[in-house]
Short mmCIF file of C-alpha atoms in Angstrom, two decimals:
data_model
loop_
_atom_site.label_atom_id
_atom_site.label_comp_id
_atom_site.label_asym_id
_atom_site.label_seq_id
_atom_site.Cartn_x
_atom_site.Cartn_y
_atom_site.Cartn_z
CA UNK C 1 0.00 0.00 0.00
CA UNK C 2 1.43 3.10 -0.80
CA UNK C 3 1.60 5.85 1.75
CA UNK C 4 2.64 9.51 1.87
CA UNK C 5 5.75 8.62 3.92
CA UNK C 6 6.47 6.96 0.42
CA UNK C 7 6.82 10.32 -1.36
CA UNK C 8 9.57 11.92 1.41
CA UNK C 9 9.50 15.13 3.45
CA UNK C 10 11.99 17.40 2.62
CA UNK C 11 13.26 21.41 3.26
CA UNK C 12 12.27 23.54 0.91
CA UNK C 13 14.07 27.02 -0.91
CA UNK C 14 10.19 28.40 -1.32
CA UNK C 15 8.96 31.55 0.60
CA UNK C 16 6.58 31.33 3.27
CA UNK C 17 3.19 31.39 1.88
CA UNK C 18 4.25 30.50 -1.56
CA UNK C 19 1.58 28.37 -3.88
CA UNK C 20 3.56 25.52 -4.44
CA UNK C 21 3.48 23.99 -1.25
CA UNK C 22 -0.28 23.48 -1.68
CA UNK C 23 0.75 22.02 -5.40
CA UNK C 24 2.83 19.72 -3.69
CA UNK C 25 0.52 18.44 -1.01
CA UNK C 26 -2.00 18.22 -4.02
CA UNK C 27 0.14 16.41 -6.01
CA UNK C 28 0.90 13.72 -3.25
CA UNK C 29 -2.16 13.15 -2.29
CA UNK C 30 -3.32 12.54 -5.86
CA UNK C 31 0.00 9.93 -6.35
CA UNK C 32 -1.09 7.69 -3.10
CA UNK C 33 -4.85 8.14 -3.90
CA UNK C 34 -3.65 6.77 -7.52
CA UNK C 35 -1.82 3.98 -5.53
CA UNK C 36 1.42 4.50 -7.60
CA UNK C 37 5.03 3.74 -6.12
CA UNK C 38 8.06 6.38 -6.29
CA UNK C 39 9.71 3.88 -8.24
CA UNK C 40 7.05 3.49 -11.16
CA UNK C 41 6.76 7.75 -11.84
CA UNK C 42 8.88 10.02 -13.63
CA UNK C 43 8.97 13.28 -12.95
CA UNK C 44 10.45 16.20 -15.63
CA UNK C 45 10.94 19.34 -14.50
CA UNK C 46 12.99 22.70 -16.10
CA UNK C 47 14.37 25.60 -14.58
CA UNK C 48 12.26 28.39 -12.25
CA UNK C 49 11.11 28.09 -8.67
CA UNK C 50 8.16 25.72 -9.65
CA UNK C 51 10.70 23.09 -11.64
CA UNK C 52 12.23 22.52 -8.18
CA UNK C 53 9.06 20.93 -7.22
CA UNK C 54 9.74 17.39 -7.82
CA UNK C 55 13.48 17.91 -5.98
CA UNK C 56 11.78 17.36 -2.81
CA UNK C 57 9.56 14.09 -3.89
CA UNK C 58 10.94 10.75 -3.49
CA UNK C 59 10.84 10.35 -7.60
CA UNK C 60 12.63 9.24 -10.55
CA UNK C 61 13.15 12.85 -11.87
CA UNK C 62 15.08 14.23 -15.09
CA UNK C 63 15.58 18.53 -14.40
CA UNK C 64 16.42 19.54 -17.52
CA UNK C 65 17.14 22.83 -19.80
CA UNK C 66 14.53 25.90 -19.66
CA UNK C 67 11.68 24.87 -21.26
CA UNK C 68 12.55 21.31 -22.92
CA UNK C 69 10.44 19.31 -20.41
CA UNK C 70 8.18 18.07 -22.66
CA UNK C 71 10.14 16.29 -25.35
CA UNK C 72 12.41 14.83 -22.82
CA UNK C 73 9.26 13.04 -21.25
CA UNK C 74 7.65 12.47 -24.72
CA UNK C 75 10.94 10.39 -25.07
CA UNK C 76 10.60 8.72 -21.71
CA UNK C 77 6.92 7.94 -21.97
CA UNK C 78 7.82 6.25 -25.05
CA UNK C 79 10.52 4.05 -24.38
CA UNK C 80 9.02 2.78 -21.02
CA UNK C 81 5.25 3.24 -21.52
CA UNK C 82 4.56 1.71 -18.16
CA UNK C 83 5.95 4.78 -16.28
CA UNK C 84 3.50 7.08 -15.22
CA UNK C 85 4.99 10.22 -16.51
CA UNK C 86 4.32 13.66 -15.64
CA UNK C 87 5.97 17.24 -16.49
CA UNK C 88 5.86 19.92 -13.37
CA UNK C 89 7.35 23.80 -14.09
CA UNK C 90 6.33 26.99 -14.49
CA UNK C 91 4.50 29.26 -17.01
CA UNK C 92 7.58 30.57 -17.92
CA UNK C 93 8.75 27.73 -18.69
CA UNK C 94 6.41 25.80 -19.66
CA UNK C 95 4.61 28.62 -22.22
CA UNK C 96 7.53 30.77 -22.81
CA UNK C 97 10.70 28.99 -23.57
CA UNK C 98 9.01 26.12 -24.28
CA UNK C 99 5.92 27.28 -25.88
CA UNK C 100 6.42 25.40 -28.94
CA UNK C 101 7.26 22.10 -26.98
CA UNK C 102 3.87 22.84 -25.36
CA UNK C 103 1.85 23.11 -29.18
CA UNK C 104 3.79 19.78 -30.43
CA UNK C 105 2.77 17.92 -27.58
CA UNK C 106 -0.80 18.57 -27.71
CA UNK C 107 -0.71 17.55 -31.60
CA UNK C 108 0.56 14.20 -30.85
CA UNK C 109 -1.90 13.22 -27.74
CA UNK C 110 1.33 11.56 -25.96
CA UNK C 111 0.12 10.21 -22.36
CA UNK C 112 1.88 12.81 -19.84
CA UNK C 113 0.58 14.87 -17.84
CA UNK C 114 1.80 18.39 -17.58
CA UNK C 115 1.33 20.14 -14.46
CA UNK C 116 1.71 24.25 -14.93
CA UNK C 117 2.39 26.40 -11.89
CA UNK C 118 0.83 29.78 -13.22
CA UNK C 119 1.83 32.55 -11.22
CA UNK C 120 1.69 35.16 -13.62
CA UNK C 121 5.81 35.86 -13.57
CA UNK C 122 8.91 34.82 -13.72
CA UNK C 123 9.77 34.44 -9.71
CA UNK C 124 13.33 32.58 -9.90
CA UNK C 125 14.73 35.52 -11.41
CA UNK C 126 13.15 38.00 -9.35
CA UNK C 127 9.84 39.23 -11.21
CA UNK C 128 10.11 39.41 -14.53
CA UNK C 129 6.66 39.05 -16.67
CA UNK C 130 6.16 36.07 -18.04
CA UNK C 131 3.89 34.98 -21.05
CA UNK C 132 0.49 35.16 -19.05
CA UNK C 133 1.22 38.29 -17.15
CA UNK C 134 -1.62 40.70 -17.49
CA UNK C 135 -1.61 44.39 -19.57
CA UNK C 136 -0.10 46.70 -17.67
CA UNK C 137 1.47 44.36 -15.07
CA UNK C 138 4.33 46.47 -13.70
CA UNK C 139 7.94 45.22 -12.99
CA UNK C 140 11.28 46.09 -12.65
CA UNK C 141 12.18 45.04 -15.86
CA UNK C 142 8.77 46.41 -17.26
CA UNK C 143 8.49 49.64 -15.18
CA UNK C 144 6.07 51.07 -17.65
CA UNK C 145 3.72 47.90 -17.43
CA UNK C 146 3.39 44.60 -20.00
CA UNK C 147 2.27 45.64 -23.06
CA UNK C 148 1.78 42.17 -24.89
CA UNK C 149 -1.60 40.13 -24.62
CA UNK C 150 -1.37 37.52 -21.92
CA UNK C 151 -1.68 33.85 -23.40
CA UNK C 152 -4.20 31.83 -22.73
CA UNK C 153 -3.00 27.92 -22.42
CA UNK C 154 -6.41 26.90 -21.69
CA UNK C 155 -8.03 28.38 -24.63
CA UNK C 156 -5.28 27.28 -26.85
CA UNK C 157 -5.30 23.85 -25.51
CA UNK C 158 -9.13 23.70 -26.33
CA UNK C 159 -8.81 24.88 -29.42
CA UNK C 160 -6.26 22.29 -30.42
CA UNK C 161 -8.42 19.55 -29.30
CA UNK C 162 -5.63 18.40 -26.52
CA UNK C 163 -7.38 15.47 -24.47
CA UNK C 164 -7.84 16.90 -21.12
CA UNK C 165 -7.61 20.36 -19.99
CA UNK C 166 -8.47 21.88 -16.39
CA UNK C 167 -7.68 24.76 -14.93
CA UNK C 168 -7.30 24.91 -11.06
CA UNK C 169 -6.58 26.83 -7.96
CA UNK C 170 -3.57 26.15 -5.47
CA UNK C 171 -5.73 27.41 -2.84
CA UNK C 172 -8.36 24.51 -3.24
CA UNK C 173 -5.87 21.67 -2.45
CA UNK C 174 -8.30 18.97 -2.48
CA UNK C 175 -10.01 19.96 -5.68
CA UNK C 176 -6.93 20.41 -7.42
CA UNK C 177 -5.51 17.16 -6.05
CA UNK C 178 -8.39 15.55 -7.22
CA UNK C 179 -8.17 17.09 -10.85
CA UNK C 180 -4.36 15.55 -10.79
CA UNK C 181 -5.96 11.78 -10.34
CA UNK C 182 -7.99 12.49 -13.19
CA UNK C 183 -5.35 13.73 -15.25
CA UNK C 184 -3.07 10.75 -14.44
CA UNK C 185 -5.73 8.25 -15.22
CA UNK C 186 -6.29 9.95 -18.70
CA UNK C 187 -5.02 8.45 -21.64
CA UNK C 188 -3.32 10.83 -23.86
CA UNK C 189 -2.01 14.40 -22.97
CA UNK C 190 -3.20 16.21 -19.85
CA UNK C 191 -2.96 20.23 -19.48
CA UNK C 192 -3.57 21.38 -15.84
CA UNK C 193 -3.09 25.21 -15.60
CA UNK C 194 -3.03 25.88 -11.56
CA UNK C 195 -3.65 29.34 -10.63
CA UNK C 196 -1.08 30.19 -7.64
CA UNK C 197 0.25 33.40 -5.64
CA UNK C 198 3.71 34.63 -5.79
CA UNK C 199 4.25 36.36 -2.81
CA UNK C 200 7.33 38.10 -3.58
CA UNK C 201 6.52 39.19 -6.84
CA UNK C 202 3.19 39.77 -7.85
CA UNK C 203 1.38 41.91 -5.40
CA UNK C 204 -1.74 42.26 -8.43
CA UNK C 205 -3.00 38.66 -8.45
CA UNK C 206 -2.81 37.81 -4.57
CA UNK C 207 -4.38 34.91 -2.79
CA UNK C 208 -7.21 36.54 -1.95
CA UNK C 209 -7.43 37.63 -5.61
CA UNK C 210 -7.65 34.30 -6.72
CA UNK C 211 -10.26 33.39 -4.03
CA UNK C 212 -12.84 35.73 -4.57
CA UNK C 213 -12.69 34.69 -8.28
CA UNK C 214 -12.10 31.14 -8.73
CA UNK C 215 -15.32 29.16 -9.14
CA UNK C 216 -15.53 24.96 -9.66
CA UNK C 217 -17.63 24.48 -12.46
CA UNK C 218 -21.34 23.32 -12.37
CA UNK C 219 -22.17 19.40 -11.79
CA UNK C 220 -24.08 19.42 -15.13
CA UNK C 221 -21.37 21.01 -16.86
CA UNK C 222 -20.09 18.54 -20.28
CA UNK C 223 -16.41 19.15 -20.56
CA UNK C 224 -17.19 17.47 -24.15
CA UNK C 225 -18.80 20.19 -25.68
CA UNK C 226 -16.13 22.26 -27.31
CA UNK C 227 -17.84 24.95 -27.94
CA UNK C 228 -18.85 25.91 -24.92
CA UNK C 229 -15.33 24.72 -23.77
CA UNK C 230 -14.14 27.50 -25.51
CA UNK C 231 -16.37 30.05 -23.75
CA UNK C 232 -15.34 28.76 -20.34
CA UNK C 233 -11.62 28.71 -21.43
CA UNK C 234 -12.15 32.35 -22.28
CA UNK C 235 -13.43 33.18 -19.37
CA UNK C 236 -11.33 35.51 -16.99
CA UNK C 237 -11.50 38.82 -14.84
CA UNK C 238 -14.16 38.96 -11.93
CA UNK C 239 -15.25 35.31 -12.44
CA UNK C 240 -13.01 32.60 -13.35
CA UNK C 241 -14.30 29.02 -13.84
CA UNK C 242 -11.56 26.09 -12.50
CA UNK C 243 -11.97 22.57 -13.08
CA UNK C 244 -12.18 19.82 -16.41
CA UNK C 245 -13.02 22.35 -19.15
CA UNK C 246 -12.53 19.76 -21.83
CA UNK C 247 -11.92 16.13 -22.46
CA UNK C 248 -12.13 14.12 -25.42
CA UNK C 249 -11.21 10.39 -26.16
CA UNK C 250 -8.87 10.75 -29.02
CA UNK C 251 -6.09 7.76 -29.07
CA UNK C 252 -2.94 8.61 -27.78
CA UNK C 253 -0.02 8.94 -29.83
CA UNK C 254 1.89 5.75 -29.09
CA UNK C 255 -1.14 4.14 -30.50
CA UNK C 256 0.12 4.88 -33.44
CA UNK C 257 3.27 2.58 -33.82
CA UNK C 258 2.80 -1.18 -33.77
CA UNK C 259 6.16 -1.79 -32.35
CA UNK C 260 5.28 -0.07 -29.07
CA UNK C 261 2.42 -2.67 -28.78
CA UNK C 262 4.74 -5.27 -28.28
CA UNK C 263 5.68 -4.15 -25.10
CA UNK C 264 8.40 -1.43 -24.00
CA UNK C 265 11.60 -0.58 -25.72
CA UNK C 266 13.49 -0.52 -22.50
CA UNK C 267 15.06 -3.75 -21.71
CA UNK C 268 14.82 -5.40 -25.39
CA UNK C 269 17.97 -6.97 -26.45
CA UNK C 270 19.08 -5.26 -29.37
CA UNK C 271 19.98 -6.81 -32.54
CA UNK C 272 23.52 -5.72 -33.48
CA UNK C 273 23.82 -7.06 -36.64
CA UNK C 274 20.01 -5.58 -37.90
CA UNK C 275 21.62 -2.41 -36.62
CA UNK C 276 24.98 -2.74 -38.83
CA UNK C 277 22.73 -3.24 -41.61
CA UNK C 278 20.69 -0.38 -40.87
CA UNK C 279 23.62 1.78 -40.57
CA UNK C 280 25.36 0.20 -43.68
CA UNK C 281 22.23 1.66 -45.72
CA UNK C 282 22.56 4.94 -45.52
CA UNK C 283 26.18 4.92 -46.42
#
């Protein structure tokens, strides 16, 4: 039986009252409610304050370069489909530097699940704005406010028919956490934007910001329907909708090669004189 203990309980370089240690209890709860060991997740993380996240799990975990999460565990997920893979960084990250990583992933359907700390800035290196920064948003490094309009990963995702897409709150732990199961049980890609506080470096969208506007969608609501899908994705200023915005049951993309139905490429015994040929072709 797995157990919390299981995922470790260590120091972390976060400021008090920072949103990601709500993520993090989130996202343990939703691993041991999911029954999965340490030892049969992957974790994939960049570079910002929210990468460091899955330092202080007891996980297999690849940190890699600003922004390349996503193809590293594309790779991953398909050379060892039975991990349970899942990508945690920022929205810097995640929707800046590796904006296109995000759009390629979401075309292919591959089965990871992408966990986006959305604080509206770039907090490792002390404030900057970051794609989904608001108009106007001042800085030090933008003293006369953003200019650009803020992207929306929700809308975009919904748009580009990704498989599952929610939007949550770090200040509704066991709503989010809950979300996360979901996610991890879905087959194919899995977008979940989380709404958080930096409390160093956004004094516009605060805790209490967040709270007075995040709303969990309506029991009747069909996260199916794209169009209105859209709507809620589009939704944002005194009245912000949070949970599964839109699902759909289109066949991940590892589906698509026969030789990954024969089981997982890690571990086969490879076939050194196939490969000589191979090589000898394309001299």
């Amino acid at each position: 039986m797995v157990t919390l203990e299981a995922y470790g309980n260590y120091e972390t370089a976060w400021c008090p009252g920072c949103g990601n240690f709500s993520i993090q209890k989130a996202v343990k709860k939703a691993l041991v409610a999911s029954q999965l060991p340490p030892q049969r997740v992957l974790f994939v993380s960049g570079i910002g304050q929210a990468a460091k996240a899955p330092h202080y799990l007891n996980v297999n975990l690849f940190d890699g370069l600003h922004g390349r999460s996503v193809p590293v565990a594309t790779g991953a997920k398909l050379s060892n489909p039975g991990l349970t893979v899942i990508v945690e960084s920022g929205d810097g990250c995640n929707y800046g530097e590796g904006g296109n990583h995000f759009l390629a992933a979401i075309r292919r359907n591959i089965d990871v699940t992408l966990l986006v700390h959305n604080n509206q800035v770039y907090g490792l290196t002390k404030g900057q704005a970051s794609p989904t920064s608001e108009p106007g948003f001042i800085t030090k490094a933008q003293p006369e406010g953003v200019a650009s309009v803020p992207f929306n990963p929700v809308a975009v995702a919904v748009t580009m028919r990704a498989g599952f897409v929610a939007r949550a709150f770090s200040g509704l732990e066991d709503h989010l956490s809950g979300l996360i199961q979901q996610a991890i049980a879905h087959r194919g890609f899995s977008l979940i934007d989380i709404l958080q506080p930096c409390v160093s470096f956004n004094k516009v969208n605060t805790f209490s910001w967040y709270k007075k506007r995040c709303r969990e969608l309506p029991s009747d609501y069909d996260p199916k329907n794209r169009e209105a899908a859209l709507k809620v994705a589009e939704e944002w200023g005194e009245r912000i909708p949070i949970g599964i915005i839109y699902r759909n049951d289109r066949p991940p993309f590892e589906d698509n090669f026969p030789v990954l139905q024969e089981g997982r490429l890690v571990g086969r015994q490879v076939d050194r004189n196939l490969l000589a040929n191979v090589i000898e072709s394309y001299r």
